[in-house]
Coordinates of C-alpha atoms and ligand atoms in Angstrom, one line a residue:
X1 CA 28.2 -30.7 -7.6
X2 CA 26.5 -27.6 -8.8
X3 CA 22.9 -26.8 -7.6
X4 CA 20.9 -25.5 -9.9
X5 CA 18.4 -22.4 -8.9
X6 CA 15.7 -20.7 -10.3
X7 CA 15.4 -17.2 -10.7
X8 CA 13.4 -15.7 -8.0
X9 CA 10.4 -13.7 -9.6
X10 CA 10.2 -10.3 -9.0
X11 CA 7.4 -8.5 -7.0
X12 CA 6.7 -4.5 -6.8
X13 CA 4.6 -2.5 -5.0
X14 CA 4.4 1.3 -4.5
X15 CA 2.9 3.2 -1.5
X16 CA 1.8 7.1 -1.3
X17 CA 4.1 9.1 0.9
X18 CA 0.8 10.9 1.8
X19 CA 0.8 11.0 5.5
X20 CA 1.9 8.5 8.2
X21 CA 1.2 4.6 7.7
X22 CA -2.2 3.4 8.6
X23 CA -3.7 0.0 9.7
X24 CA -5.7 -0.8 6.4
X25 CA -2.3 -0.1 4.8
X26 CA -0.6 -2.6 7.1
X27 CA -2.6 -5.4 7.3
X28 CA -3.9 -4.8 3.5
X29 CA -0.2 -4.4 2.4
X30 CA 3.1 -3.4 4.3
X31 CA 2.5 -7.1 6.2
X32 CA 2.8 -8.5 2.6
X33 CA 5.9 -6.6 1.6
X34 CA 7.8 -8.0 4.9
X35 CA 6.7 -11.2 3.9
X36 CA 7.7 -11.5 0.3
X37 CA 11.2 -10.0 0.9
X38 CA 12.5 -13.8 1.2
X39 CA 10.8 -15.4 -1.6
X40 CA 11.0 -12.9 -4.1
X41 CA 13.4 -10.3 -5.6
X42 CA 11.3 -7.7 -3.6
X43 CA 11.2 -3.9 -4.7
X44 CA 9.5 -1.5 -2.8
X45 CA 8.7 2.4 -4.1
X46 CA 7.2 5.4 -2.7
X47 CA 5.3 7.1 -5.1
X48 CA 5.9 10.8 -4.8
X49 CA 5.1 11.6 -8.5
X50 CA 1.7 9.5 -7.6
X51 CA 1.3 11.9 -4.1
X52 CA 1.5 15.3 -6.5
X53 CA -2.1 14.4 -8.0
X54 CA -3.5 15.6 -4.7
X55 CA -1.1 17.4 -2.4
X56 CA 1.1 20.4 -4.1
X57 CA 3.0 21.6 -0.8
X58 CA 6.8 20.7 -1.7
X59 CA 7.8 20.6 1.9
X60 CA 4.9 18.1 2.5
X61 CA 6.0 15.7 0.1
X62 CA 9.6 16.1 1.0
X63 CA 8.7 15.0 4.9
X64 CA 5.9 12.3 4.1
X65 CA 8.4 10.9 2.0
X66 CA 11.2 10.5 4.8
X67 CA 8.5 9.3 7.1
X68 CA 7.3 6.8 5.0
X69 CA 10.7 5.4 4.3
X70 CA 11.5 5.4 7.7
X71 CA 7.7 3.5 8.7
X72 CA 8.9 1.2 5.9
X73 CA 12.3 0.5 7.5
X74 CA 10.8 0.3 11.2
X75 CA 8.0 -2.0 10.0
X76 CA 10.3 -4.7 8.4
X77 CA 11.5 -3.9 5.0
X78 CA 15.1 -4.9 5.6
X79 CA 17.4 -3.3 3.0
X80 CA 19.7 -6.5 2.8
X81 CA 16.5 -8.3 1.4
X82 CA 14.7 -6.1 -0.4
X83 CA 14.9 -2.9 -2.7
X84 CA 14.1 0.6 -1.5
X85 CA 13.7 3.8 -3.6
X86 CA 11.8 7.0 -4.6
X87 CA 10.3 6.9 -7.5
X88 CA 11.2 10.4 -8.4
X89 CA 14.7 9.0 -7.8
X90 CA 14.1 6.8 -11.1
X91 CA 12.9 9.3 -13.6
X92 CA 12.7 6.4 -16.4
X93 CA 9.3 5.5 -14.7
X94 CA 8.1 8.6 -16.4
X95 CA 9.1 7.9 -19.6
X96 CA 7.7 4.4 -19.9
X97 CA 4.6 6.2 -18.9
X98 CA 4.3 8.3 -21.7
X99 CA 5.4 5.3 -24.1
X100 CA 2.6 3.1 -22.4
X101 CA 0.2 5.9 -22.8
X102 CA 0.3 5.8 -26.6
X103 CA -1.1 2.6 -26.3
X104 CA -3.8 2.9 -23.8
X105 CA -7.3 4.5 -24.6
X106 CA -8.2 7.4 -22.9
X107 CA -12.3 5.6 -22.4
X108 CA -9.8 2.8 -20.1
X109 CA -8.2 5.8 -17.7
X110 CA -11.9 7.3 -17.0
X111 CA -13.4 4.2 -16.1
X112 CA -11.3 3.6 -12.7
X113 CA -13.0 4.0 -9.6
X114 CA -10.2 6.0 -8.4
X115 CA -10.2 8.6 -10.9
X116 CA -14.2 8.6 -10.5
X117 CA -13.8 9.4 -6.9
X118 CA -10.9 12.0 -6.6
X119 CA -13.2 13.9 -8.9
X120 CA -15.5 14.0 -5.9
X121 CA -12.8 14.5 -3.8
X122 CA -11.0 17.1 -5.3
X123 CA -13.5 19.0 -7.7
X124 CA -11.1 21.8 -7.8
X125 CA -8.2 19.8 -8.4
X126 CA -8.8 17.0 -11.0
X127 CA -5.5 17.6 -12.6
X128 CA -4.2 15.4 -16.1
X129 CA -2.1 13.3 -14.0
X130 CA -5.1 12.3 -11.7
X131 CA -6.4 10.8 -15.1
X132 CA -3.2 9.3 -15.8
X133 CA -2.1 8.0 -13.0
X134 CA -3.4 4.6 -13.6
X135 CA -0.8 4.4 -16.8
X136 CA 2.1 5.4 -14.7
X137 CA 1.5 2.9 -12.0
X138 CA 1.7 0.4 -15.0
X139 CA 5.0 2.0 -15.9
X140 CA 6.2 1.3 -12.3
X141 CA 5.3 -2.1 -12.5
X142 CA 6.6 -3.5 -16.0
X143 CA 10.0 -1.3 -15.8
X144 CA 10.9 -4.2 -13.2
X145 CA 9.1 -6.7 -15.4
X146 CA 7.5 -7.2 -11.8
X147 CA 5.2 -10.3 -12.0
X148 CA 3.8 -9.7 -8.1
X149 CA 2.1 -6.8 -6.6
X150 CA 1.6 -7.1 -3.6
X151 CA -1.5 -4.7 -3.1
X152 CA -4.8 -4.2 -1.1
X153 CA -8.2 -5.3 -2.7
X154 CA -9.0 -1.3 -3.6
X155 CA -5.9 -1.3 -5.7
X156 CA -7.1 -4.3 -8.0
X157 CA -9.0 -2.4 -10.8
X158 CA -5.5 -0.7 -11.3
X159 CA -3.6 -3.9 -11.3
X160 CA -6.5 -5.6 -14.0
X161 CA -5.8 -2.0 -16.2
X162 CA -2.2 -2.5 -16.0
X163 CA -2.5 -5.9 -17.3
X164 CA -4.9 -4.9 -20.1
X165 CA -2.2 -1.9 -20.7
X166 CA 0.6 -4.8 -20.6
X167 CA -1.3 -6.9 -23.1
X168 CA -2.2 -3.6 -25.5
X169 CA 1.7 -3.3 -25.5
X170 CA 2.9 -7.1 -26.0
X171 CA 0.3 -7.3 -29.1
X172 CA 1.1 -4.1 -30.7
X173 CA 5.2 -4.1 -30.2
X174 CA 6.0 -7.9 -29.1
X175 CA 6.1 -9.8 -26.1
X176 CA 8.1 -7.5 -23.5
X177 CA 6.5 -7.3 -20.5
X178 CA 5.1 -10.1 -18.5
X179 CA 1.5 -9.5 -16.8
X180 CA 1.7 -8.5 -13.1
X181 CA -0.8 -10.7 -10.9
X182 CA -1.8 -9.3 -8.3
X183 CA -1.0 -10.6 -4.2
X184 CA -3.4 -9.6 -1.6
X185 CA -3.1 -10.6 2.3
X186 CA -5.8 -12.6 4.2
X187 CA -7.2 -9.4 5.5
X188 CA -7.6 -7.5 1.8
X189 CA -10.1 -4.6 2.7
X190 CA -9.6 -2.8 6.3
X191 CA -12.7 -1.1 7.2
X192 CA -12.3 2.1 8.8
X193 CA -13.6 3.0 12.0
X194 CA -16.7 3.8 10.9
X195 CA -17.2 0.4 10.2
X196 CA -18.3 0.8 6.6
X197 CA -16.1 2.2 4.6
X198 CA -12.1 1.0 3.8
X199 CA -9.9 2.9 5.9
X200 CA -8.3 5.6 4.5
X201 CA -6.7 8.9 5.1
X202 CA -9.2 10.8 3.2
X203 CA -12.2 9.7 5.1
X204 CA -10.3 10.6 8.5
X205 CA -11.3 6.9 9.6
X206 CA -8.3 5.4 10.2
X207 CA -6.1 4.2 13.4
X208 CA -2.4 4.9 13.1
X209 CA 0.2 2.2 13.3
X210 CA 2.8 5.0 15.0
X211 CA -0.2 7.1 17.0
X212 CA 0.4 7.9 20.1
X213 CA -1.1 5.3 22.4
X214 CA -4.0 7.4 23.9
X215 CA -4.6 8.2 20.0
X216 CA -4.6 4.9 19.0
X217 CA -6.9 4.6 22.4
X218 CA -9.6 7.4 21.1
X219 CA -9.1 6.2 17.8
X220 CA -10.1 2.4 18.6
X221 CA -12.5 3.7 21.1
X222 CA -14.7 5.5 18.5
X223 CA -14.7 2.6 16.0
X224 CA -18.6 1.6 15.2
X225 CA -19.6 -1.8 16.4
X226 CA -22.4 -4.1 15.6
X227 CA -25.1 -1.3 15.4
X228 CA -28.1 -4.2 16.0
X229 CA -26.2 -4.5 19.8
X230 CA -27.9 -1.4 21.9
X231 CA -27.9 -2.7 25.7
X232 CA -24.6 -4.0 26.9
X233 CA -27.2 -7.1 27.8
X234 CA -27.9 -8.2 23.9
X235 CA -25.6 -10.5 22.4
X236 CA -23.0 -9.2 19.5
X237 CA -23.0 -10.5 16.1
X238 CA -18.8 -10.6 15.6
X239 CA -19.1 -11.6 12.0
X240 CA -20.2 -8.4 11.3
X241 CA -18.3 -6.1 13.8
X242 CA -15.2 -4.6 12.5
X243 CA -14.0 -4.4 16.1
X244 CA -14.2 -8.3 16.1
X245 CA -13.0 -8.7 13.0
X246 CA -9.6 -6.7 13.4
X247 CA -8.9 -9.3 16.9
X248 CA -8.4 -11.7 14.3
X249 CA -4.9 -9.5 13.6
X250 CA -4.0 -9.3 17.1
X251 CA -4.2 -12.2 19.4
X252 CA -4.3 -15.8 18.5
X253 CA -7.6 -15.7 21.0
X254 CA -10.3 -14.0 18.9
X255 CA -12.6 -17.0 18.5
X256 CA -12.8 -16.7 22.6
X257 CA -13.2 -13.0 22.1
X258 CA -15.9 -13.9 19.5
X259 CA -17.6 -16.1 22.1
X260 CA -17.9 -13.3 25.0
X261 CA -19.2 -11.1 22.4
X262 CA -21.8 -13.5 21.2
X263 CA -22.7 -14.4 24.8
X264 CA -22.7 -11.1 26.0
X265 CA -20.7 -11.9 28.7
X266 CA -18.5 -9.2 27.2
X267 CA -19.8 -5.6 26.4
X268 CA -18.5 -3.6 23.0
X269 CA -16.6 -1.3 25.5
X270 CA -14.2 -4.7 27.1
X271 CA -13.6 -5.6 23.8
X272 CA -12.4 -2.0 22.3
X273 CA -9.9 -1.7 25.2
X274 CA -8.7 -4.7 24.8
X275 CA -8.2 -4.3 20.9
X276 CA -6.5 -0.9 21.8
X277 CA -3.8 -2.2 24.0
X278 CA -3.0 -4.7 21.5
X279 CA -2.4 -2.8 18.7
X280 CA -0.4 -0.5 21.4
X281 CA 1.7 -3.6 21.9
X282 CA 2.2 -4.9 18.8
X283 CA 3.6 -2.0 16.9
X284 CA 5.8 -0.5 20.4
X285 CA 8.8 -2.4 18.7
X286 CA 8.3 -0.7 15.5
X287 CA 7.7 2.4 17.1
X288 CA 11.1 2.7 18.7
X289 CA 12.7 1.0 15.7
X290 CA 11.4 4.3 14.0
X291 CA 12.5 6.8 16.1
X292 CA 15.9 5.7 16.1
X293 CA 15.6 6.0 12.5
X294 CA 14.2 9.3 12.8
X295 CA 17.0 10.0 14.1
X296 CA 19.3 9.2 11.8
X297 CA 18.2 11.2 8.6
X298 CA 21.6 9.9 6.6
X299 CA 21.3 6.5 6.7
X300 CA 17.9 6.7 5.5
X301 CA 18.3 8.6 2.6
X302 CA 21.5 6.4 2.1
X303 CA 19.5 3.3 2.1
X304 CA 16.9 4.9 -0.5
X305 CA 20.0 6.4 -2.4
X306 CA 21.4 2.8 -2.8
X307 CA 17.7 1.6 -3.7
X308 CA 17.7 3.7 -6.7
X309 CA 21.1 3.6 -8.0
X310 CA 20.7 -0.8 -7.5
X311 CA 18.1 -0.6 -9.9
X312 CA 19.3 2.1 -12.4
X313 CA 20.5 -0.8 -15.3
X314 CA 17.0 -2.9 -15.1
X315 CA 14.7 0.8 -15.6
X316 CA 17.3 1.7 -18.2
X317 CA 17.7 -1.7 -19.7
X318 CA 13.5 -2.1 -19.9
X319 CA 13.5 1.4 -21.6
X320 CA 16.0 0.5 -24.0
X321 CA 13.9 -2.4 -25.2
X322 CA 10.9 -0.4 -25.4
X323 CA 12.6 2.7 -27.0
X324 CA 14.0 0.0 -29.8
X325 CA 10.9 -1.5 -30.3
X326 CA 8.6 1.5 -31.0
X327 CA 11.2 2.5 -33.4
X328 CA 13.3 5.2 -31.2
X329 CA 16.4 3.8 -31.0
Ligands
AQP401 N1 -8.3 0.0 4.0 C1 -7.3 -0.7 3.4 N2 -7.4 -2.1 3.4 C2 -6.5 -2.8 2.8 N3 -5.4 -2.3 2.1 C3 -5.3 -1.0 2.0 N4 -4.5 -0.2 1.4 C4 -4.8 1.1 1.6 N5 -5.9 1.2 2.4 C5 -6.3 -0.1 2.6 C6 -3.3 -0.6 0.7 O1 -2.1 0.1 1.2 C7 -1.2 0.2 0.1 C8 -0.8 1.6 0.0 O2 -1.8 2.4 -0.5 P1 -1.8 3.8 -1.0 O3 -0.4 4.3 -1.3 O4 -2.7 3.9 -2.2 O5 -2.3 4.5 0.2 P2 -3.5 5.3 0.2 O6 -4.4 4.9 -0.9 O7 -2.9 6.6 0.3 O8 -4.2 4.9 1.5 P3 -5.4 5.7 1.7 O9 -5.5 5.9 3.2 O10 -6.6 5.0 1.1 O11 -5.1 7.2 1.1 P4 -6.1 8.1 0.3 O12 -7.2 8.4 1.2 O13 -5.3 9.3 0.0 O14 -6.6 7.3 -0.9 C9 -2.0 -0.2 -1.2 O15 -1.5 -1.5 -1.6 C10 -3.4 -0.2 -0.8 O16 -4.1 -1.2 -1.5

């Protein structure tokens, strides 16, 4: 008797290769991507064209991108269940960007936060593509006719622009693309050690997934706690400590952590340690999982080599229909 199956639907998601894989990334996303790889048709992308809005150093972008592939691999993605590639390996991403671009206004590029804040970041850099990067992220997206993106919470202005880019396209040209939703973890923003911000590489308040454990140590150890707690004597408030918060993620015990917090029969500094050689332990399988990889430059870039070349007919196929459409076929 045949069984009958449904089509698994397709998720996509694209990370920076802009420096080594950090906790907010983790639990915000690279968790998520392990996850989906068995109930999806998962593709995974690192975005160099995305990294060249802010770092112009060729030999940079060539080593974060190995490392990131190789964090990937050593975190989970398992190239037997999920897709792998460069997106410079895929140079029909580009393409569909400019296509999409004729169809977006410009007044929907300069609203996004992002592009708001890299001009802070980078006054003397706020290149074109910084503007447009928004519209090429959509082009990553739709050239899979990806309907998940499995993203943190700071991506989702960009996901809500691609599906108002998605929908500018379908009404002008016909339904083509389907609108990516986005698919966030239970742990969608990751505040950064200073407890107030989302962690991120350009605030320099993040802790590394592959630091070194006494640099995950200082890392952890600087974090800002409940700022109300002065004397090791007053009790904590763990809703609002980040510290507290992130046991949730490592341990099946934080509502007893919470408890010696709230009682001070713990101090700030028990707690810290304690977070720090968890996260130690948690990731020291990945860790060695990525220096055997490190070690073995070929198979990485055969795995991303396969990645690309697996998904050559869908980029080309999508482009086809949107070449055809517009009236460019
Ligand atoms: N703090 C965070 N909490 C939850 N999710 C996060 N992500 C990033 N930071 C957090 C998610 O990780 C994925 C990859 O993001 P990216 O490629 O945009 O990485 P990033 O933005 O380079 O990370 P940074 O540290 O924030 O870099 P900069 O400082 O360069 O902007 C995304 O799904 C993102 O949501």
């Amino acid at each position: 008797m045949s069984q009958e199956t449904t089509p698994r639907q397709r998720a996509f998601s694209g990370i920076q290769p802009s420096g080594l894989p950090h906790i907010g990334n983790y639990l915000g996303a690279i968790r998520n991507y392990v996850a989906l790889q068995d109930s999806y048709d998962a593709i995974y992308c690192i975005v160099d064209y995305h990294a060249l809005t802010s770092t112009h150093d060729p030999e940079l972008i060539r080593r974060n991108t190995f490392e990131m592939a190789v964090g990937l691999l050593a975190l989970g993605l398992d190239p037997e269940r999920c897709t792998l590639f460069v997106q410079s390996d895929r140079p029909e991403h580009t393409e569909l960007a400019w296509l999409l671009s004729t169809v977006t206004p410009v007044s929907w590029v300069e609203r996004t936060p992002s592009f708001k804040e890299k001009k802070r970041s980078q006054p003397d850099d706020v290149n074109h593509a910084l503007l447009t990067y928004p519209v090429l992220q959509t082009a990553d997206i739709v050239i899979y006719k990806a309907t998940a993106v499995p993203v943190g919470k700071d991506q989702a202005a960009h996901l809500e622009l691609a599906r108002e880019i998605t929908r500018a396209f379908n009404a002008r040209y016909g339904d083509v693309f389907p609108e990516p939703a986005a698919v966030f973890t239970d742990s969608p923003i990751i505040l950064g050690t200073d407890g107030t911000n989302k962690m991120s590489k350009s605030l320099g308040n993040t802790i590394e997934v592959f630091g070194e454990p006494d640099e995950i140590r200082r890392q952890v150890m600087s974090m800002v706690t409940d700022t109300r707690r002065i004397l090791r004597t007053d009790p904590g408030r763990p809703e609002i400590c980040n510290v507290c918060q992130m046991h949730r993620f490592f341990g099946d015990d934080f509502e007893t952590i919470w408890e010696g917090e709230r009682t001070a029969r713990t101090g700030c500094v028990d707690t810290k340690k304690l977070l720090a050689e968890r996260i130690i332990d948690s990731f020291a399988a990945a860790r060695e999982r990525r220096d055997e990889l490190t070690a073995q430059p070929e198979r990485v870039r055969q795995v991303l080599g396969d990645g690309a070349a697996r998904l050559a007919p869908i980029a080309r196929g999508t482009l086809a229909e949107v070449r055809a459409r517009m009236g460019l076929d």
